[in-house]
Coordinates of C-alpha atoms and ligand atoms in Angstrom, one line a residue:
X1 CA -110.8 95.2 -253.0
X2 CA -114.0 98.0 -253.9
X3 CA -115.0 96.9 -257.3
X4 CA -113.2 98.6 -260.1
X5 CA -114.3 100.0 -263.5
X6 CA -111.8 101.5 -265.7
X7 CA -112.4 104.7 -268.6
X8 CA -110.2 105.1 -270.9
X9 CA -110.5 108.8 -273.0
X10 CA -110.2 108.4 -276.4
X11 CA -112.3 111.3 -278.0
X12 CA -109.9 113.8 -279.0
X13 CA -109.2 114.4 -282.3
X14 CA -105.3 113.9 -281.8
X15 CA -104.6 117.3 -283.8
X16 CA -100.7 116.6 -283.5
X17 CA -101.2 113.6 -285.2
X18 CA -101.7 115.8 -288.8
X19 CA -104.4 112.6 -289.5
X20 CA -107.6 111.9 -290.5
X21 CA -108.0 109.0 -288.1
X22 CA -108.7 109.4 -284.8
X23 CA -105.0 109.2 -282.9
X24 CA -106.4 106.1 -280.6
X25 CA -106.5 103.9 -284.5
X26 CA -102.8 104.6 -285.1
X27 CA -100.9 101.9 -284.9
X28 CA -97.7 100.2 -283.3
X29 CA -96.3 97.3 -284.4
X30 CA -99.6 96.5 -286.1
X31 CA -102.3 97.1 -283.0
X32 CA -104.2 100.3 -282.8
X33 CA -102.6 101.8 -279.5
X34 CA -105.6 101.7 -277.8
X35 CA -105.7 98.3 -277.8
X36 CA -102.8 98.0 -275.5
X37 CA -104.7 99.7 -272.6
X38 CA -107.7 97.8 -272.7
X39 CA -105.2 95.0 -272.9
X40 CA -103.2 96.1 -269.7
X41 CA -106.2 97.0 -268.1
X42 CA -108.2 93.4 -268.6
X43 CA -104.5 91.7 -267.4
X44 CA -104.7 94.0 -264.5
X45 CA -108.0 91.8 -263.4
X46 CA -110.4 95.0 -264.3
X47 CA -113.3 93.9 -266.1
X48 CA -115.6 96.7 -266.6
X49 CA -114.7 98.8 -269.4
X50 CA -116.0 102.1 -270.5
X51 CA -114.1 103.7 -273.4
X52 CA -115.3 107.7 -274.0
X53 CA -115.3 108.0 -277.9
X54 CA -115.8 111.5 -279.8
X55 CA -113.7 111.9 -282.9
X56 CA -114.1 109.5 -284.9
X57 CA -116.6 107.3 -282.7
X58 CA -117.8 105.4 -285.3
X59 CA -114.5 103.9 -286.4
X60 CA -113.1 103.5 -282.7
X61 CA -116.4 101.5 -282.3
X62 CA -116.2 99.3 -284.8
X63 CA -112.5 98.8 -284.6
X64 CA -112.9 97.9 -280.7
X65 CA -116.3 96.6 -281.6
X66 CA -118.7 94.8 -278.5
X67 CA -117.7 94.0 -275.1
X68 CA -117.5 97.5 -273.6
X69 CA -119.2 100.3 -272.4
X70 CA -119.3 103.5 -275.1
X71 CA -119.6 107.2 -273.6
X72 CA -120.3 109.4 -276.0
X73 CA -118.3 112.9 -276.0
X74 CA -119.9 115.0 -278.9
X75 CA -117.6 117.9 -278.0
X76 CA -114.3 117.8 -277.2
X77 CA -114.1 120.1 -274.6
X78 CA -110.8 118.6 -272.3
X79 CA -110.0 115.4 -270.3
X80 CA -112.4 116.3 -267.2
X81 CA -115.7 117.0 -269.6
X82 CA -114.4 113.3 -271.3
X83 CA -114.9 111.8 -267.9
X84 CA -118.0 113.9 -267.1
X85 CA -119.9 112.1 -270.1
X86 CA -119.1 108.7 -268.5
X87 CA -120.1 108.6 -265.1
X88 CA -123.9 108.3 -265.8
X89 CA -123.1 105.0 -267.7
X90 CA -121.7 103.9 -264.4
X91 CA -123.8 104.0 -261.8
X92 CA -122.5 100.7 -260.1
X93 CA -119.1 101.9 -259.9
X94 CA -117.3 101.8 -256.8
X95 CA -114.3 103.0 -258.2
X96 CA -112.8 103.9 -261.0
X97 CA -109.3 104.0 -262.7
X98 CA -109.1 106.8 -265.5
X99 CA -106.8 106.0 -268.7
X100 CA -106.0 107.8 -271.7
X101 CA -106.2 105.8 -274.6
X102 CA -103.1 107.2 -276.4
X103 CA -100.4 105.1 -273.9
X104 CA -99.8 102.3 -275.1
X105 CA -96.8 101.6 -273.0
X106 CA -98.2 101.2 -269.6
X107 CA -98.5 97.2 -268.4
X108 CA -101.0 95.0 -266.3
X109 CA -98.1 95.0 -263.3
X110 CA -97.9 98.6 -263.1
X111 CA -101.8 99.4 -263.3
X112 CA -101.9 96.4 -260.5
X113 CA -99.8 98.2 -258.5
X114 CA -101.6 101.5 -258.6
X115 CA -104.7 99.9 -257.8
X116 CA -103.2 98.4 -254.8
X117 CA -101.7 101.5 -253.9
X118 CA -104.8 103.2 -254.6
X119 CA -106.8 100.7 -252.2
X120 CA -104.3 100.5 -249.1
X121 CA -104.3 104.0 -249.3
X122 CA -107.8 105.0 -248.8
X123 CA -107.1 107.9 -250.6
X124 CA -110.0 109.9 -252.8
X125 CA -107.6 109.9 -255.4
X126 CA -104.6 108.6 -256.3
X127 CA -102.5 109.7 -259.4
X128 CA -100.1 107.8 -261.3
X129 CA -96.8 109.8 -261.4
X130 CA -93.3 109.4 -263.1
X131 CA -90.0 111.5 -262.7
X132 CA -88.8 112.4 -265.3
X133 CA -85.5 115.1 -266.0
X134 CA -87.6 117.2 -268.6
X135 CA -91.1 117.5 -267.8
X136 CA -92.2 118.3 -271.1
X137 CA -95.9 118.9 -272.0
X138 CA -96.5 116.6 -269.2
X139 CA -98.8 118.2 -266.3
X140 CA -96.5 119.1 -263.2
X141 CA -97.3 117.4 -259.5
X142 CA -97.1 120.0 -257.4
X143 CA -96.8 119.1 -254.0
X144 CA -97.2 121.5 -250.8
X145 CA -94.6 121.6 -247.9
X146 CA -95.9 118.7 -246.3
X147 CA -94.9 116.8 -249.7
X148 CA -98.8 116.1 -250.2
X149 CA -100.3 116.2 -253.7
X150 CA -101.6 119.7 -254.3
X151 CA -102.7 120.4 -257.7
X152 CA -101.6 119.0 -261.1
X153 CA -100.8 122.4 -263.3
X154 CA -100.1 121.7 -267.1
X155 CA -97.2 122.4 -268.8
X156 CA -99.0 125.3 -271.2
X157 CA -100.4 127.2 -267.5
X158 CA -96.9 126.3 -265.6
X159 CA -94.8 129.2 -263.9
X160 CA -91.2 128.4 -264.7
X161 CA -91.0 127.4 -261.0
X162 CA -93.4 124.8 -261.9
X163 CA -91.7 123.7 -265.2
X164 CA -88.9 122.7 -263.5
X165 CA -90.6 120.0 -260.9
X166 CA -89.4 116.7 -262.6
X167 CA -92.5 114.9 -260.9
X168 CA -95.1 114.8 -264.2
X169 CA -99.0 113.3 -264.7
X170 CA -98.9 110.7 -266.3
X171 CA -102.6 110.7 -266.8
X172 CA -103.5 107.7 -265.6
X173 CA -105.6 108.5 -262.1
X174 CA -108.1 106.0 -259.6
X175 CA -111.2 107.5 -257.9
X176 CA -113.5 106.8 -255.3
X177 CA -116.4 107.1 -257.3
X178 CA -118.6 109.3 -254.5
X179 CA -116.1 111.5 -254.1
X180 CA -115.3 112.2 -257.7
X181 CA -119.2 112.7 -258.7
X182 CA -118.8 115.0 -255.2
X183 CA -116.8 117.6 -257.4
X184 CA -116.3 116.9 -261.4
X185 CA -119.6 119.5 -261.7
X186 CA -117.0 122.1 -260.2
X187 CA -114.4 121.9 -263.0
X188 CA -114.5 124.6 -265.5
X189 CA -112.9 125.8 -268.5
X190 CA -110.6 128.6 -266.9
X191 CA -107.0 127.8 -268.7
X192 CA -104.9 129.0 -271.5
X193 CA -107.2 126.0 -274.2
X194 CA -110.6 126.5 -272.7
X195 CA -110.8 123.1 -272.1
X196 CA -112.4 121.2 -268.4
X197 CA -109.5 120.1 -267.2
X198 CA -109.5 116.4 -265.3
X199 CA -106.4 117.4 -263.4
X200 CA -108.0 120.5 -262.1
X201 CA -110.1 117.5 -259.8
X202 CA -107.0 117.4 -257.4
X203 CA -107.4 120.9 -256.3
X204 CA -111.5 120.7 -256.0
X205 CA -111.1 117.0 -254.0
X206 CA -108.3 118.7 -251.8
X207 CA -111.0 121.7 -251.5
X208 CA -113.6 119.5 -249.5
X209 CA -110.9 117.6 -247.1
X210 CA -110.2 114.7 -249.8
X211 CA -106.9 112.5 -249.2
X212 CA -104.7 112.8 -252.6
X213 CA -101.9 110.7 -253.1
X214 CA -99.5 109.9 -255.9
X215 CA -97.9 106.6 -256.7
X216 CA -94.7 107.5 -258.5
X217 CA -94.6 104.6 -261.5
X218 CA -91.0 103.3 -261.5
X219 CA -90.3 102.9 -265.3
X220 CA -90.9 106.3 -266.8
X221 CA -91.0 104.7 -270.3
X222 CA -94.5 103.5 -269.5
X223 CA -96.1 106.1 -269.3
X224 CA -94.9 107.8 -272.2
X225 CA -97.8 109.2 -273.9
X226 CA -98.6 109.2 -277.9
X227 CA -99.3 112.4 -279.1
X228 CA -97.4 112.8 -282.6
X229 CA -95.7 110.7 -285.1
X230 CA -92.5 110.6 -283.7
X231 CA -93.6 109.7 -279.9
X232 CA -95.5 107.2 -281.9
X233 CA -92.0 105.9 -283.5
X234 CA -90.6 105.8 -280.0
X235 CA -93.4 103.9 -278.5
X236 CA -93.0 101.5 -281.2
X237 CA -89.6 101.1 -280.5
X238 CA -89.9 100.2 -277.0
X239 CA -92.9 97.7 -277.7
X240 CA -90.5 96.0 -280.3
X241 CA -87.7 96.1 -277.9
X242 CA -90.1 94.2 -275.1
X243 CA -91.1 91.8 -277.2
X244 CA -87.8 90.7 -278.6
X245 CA -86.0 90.9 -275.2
X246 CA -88.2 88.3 -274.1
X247 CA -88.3 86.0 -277.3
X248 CA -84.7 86.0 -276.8
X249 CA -84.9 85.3 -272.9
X250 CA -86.5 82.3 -273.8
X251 CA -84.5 80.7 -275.8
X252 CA -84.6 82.4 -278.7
X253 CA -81.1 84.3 -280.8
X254 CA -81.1 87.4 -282.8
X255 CA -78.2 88.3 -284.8
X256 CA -79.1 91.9 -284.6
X257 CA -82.1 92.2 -282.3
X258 CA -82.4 96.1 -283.4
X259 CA -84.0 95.4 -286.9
X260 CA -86.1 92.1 -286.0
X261 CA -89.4 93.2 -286.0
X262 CA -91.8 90.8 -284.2
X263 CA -95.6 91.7 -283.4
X264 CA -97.0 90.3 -279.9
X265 CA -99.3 88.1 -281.5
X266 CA -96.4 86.3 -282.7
X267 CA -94.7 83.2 -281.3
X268 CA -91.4 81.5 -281.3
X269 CA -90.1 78.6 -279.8
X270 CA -86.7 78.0 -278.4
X271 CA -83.5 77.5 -280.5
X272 CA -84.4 79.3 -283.3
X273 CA -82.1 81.1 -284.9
X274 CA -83.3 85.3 -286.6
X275 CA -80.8 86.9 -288.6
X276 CA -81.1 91.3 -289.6
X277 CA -84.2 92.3 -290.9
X278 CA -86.6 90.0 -290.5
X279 CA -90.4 91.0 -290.0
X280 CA -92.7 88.3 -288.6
X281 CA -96.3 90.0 -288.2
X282 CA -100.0 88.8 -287.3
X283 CA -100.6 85.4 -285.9
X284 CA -98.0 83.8 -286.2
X285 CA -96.5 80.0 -285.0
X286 CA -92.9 78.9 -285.5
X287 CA -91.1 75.9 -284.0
X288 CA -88.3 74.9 -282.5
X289 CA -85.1 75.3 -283.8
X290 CA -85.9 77.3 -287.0
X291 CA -83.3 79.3 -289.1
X292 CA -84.5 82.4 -290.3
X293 CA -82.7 83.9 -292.8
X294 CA -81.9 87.9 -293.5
X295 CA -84.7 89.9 -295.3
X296 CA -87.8 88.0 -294.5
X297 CA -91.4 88.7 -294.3
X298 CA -93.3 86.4 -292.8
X299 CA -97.6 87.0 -292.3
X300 CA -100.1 84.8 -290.4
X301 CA -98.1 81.3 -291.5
X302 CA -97.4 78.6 -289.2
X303 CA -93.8 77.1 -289.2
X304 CA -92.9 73.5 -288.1
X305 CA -89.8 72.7 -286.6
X306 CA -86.3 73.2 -287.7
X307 CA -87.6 75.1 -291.4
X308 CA -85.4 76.8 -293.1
X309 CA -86.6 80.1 -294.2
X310 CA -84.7 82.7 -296.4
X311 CA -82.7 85.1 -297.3
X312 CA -85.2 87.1 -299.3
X313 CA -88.3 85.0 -298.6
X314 CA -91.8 86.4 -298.4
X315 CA -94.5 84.1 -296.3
X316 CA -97.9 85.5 -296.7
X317 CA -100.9 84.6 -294.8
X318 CA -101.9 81.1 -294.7
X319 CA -99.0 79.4 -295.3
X320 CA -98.0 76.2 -293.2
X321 CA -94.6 75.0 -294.0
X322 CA -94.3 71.6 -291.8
X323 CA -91.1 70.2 -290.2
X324 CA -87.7 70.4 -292.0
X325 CA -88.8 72.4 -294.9
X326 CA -87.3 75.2 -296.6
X327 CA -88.4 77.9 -298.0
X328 CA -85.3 79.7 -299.7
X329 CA -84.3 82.9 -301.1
X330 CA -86.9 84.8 -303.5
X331 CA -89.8 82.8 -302.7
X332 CA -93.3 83.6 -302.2
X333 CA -95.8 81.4 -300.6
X334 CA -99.1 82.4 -300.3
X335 CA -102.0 80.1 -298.7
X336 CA -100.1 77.3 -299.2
X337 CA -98.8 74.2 -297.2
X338 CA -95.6 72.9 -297.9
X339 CA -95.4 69.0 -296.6
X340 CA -92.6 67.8 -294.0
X341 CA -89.2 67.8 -295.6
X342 CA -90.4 69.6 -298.8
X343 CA -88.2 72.1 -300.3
X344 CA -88.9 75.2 -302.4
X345 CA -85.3 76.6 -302.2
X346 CA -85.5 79.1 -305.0
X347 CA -86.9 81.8 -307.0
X348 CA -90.5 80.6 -306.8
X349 CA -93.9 81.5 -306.4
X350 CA -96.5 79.0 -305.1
X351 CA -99.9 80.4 -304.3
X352 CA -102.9 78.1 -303.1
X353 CA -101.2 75.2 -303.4
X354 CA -101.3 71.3 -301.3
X355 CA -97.4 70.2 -301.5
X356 CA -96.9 67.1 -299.8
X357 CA -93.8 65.5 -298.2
X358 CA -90.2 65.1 -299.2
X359 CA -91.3 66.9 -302.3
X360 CA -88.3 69.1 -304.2
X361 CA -89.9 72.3 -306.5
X362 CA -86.9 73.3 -308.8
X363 CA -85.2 76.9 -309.3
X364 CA -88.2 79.2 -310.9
X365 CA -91.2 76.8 -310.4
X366 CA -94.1 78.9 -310.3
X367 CA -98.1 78.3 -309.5
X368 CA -100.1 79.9 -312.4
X369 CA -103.2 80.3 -309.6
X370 CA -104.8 83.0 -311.0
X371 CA -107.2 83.7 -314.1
X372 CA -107.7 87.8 -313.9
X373 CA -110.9 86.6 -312.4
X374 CA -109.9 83.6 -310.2
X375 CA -107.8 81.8 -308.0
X376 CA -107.7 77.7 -308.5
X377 CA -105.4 75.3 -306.4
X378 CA -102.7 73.1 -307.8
X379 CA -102.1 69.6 -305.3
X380 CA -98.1 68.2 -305.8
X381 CA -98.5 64.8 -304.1
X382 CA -95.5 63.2 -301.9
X383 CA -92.0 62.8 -303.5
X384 CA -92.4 64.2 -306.8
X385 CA -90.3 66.0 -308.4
X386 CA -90.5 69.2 -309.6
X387 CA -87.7 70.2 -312.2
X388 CA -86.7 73.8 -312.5
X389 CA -88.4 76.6 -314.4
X390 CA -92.0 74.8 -314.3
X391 CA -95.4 76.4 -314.8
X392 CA -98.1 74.8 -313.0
X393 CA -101.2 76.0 -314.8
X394 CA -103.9 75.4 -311.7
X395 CA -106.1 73.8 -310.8
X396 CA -103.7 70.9 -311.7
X397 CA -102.5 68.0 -309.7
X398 CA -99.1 66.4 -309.7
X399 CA -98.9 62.7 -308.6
X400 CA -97.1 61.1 -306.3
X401 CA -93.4 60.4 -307.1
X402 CA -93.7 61.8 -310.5
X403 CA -91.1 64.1 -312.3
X404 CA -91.9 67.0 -314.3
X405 CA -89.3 67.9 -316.6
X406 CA -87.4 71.2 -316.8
X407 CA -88.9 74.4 -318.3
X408 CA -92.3 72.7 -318.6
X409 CA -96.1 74.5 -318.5
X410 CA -98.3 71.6 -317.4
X411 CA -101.5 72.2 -317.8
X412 CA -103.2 68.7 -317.3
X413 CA -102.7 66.6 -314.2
X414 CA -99.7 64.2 -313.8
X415 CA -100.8 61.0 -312.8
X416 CA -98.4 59.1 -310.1
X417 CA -95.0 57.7 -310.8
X418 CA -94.9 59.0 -314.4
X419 CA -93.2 62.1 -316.1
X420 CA -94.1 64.5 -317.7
X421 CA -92.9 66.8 -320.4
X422 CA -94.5 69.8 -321.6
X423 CA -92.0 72.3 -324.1
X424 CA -91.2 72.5 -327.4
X425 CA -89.1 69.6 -328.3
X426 CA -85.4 71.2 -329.4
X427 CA -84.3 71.6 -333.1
X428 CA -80.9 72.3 -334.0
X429 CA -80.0 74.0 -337.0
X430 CA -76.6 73.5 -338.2
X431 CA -75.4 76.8 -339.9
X432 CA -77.3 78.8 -339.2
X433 CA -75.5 81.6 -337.6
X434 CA -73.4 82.4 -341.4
X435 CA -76.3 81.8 -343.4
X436 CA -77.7 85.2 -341.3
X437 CA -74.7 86.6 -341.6
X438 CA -71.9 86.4 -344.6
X439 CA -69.4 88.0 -342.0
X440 CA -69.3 84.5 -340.3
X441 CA -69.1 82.3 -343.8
X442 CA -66.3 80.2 -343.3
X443 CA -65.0 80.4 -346.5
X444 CA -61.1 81.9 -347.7
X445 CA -62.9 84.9 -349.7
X446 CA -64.6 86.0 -346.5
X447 CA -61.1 85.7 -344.4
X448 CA -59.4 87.8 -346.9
X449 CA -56.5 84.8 -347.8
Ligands
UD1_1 C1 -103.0 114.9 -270.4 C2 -103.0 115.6 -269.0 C3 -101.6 115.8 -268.6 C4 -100.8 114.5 -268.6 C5 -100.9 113.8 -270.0 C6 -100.4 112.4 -269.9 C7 -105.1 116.9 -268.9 C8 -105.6 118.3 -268.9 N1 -103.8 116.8 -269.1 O1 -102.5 115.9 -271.3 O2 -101.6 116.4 -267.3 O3 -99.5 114.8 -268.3 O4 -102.3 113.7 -270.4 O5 -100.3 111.8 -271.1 O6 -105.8 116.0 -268.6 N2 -109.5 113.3 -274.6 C9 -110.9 113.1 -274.7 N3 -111.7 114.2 -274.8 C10 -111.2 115.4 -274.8 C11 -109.8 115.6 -274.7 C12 -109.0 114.5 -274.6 O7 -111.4 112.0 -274.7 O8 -112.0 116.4 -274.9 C13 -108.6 112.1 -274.6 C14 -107.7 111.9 -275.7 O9 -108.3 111.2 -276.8 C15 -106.5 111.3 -275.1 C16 -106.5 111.6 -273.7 O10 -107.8 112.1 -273.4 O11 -106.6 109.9 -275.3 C17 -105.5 112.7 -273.3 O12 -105.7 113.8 -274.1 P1 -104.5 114.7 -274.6 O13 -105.0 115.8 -275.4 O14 -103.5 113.8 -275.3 O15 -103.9 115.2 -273.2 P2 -102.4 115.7 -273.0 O16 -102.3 117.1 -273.5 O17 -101.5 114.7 -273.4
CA2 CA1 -101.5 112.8 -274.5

């Protein structure tokens, strides 16, 4: 295989968008979508990557940051001017596949295949097609009688005749590098947006005897293209659908796969068990044989096995709950590790906290870790006890196997096997309630006898 460098156009403003960041930095499922074509294209086996930045270079750079090539488009003036700033940065290029930074559908298989395609071929250029019923704003293939490629024609410069050819661009193209640099100085801005179309290469390649082919991608979902908010709802869709499809495939069950939303980064061992609306995002580790309850947001945490997580529970980043231990409904854990066989089963909020094992945190418990300046740890040794409705003024240390008593604000440490009480000790005052009130004196004049 000729050596293979891939560009991937990501300069235009994205005007469809409504936005002021660059379209390339919108996200899906929490990954800006250009980072699922660089990612494609490195599982593809392509190495060398140049990325064309424009609008907004700065915070594509920095976003993508080192570790690939940066053309720079000042002007946005179309796809073909895009690739036109590139080439000088590539002078060892044999080839080069041509991405648009805005698909974030497209996978390492299919861009494999294309490349293969492209190679066995011999062809000057081979573009990526799909068929689809309703063209859209997609570029048409137009092929001549022989069935050859002859020209891509967009949607906005189409005759009807060409807006009904189901064959679309789906903008992804490979090059023989000589050839290209043989003809991208012929493209110019003669269309309805004044722009340098790259699809206008096909005709100019065909022009000086080139071979043009097509490879028609199979799934027509991939190379669904990003350009508004809703596309970009739809991409997410499919991404979330992926993802869960093969979390369940391997061994994993959702009640109701539709509103589980599970980033890639994420992952989940067999036998676990997601009920509705759970959102698992970042990185994220979980176990074997987990039950994850409805309405739960879980952030960068790393779950043991067989945990028992939810309804209503809210894991934020940095929390390790370790084997059989539960996190139940309306708690909040927040950098926090929660020892093997602990439980924290409900209404709590623990935040920087050390709980060791077997350790039970009562109804209400919550970590005071924060000053209005800031944050201190509190450290609950193994097997104590927690009793419900504490405050745990940090930093403060509970010791091991020691009780704190209900409704208590400890603000010292507890040392180990002891208990300790901190509240108002309870008076009772008999009476009290008709000495307020003469209308509750339990007397005959009051009663009216
Ligand atoms: C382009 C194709 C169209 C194809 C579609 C597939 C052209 C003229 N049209 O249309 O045939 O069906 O993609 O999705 O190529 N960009 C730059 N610099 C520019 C303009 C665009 O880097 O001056 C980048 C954009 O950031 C984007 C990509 O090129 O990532 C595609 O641009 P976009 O405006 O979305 O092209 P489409 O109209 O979708
Ligand atoms: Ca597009």
């Amino acid at each position: 295989m000729r050596q293979m460098t891939a560009v991937i156009l990501a300069a235009g403003q994205g005007t469809r968008m409504k936005s002021s960041k660059p379209k390339v930095l919108h996200e899906a499922m929490h990954k800006p979508l250009i980072k699922y074509v660089i990612a494609a294209v490195h599982h593809a086996d392509i190495e060398d990557v140049c990325i064309v930045v424009g609008h907004g270079a700065e915070e594509v750079k920095q976003t993508l940051g080192e570790g690939y090539l940066y053309a720079l488009q000042e002007q946005q003036l179309g796809t073909g001017h895009a690739l036109m700033q590139a080439l000088p940065l590539l002078p060892s290029a044999d080839s080069l596949m041509v991405l648009c930074g805005d698909t974030p559908l497209l996978t390492a298989q299919t861009l494999s295949q294309l490349r293969s395609y492209f190679d066995e071929s011999g062809a000057a250029c081979t573009i990526m097609s799909a068929i689809l019923p309703d063209g859209g704003a997609y570029g048409r293939i137009v092929r001549n009688d022989n069935g050859e490629v002859a020209s891509i024609v967009e949607a906005r410069d189409a005759s009807p005749g060409e807006l009904a050819i189901q064959e679309i661009n789906s903008g992804v193209y490979c090059f023989d590098r000589e050839a290209l640099s043989a003809v991208i100085d012929k493209l110019a801005p003669n269309n309805s947006q004044g722009e340098y179309y790259l699809t206008d290469i096909i005709c100019e390649l065909r022009n000086i005897g080139k071979k043009v082919n097509a490879y028609v991608c199979q799934d027509a979902d991939e190379i669904m293209g990003v350009n508004d908010r809703y596309q970009l709802s739809l991409a997410s869709d499919i991404l979330r659908e992926r993802k869960n499809t093969a979390l369940m495939l391997s061994g994993v069950t959702m009640l109701d796969p539709r509103t589980v939303y599970i980033d890639d980064t994420v992952e989940i061992s067999p036998d676990c068990i997601i009920e509705p609306q759970v959102y698992i995002e970042g990185l994220c580790r979980i176990g074997r044989g987990c039950h994850i309850g409805p309405f739960v947001k879980i952030t960068d945490s790393v779950i043991g096995e067989n945990c028992e997580i939810g309804p209503f529970c809210y894991l934020r980043p940095g929390t390790v709950l370790e084997d059989q231990a539960k996190a139940g409904h309306f708690v909040e854990i927040k950098k926090s590790r929660i020892g093997r066989g602990s439980k924290v089963p409900h209404l709590s909020y623990i935040g920087d906290a050390d709980v060791g094992e077997k350790v039970n945190i009562g109804c209400g418990t919550i970590t005071c870790n924060y000053d209005g300046k800031h944050k201190y740890p509190t450290t609950i040794e193994d097997e104590a006890f927690i009793g419900s409705n504490t405050n745990l003024v940090a930093p403060v240390t509970v010791g091991h196997r020691s009780t704190v008593a209900a409704g208590s604000t400890i603000t010292e440490d507890v040392p180990e096997d002891s208990l300790a009480i901190a509240r108002g000790r309870q008076h009772n005052i008999k009476g009290w309630t008709e000495e307020r009130d003469p209308r509750y004196k339990n007397n005959d004049e009051s009663q009216g006898k």
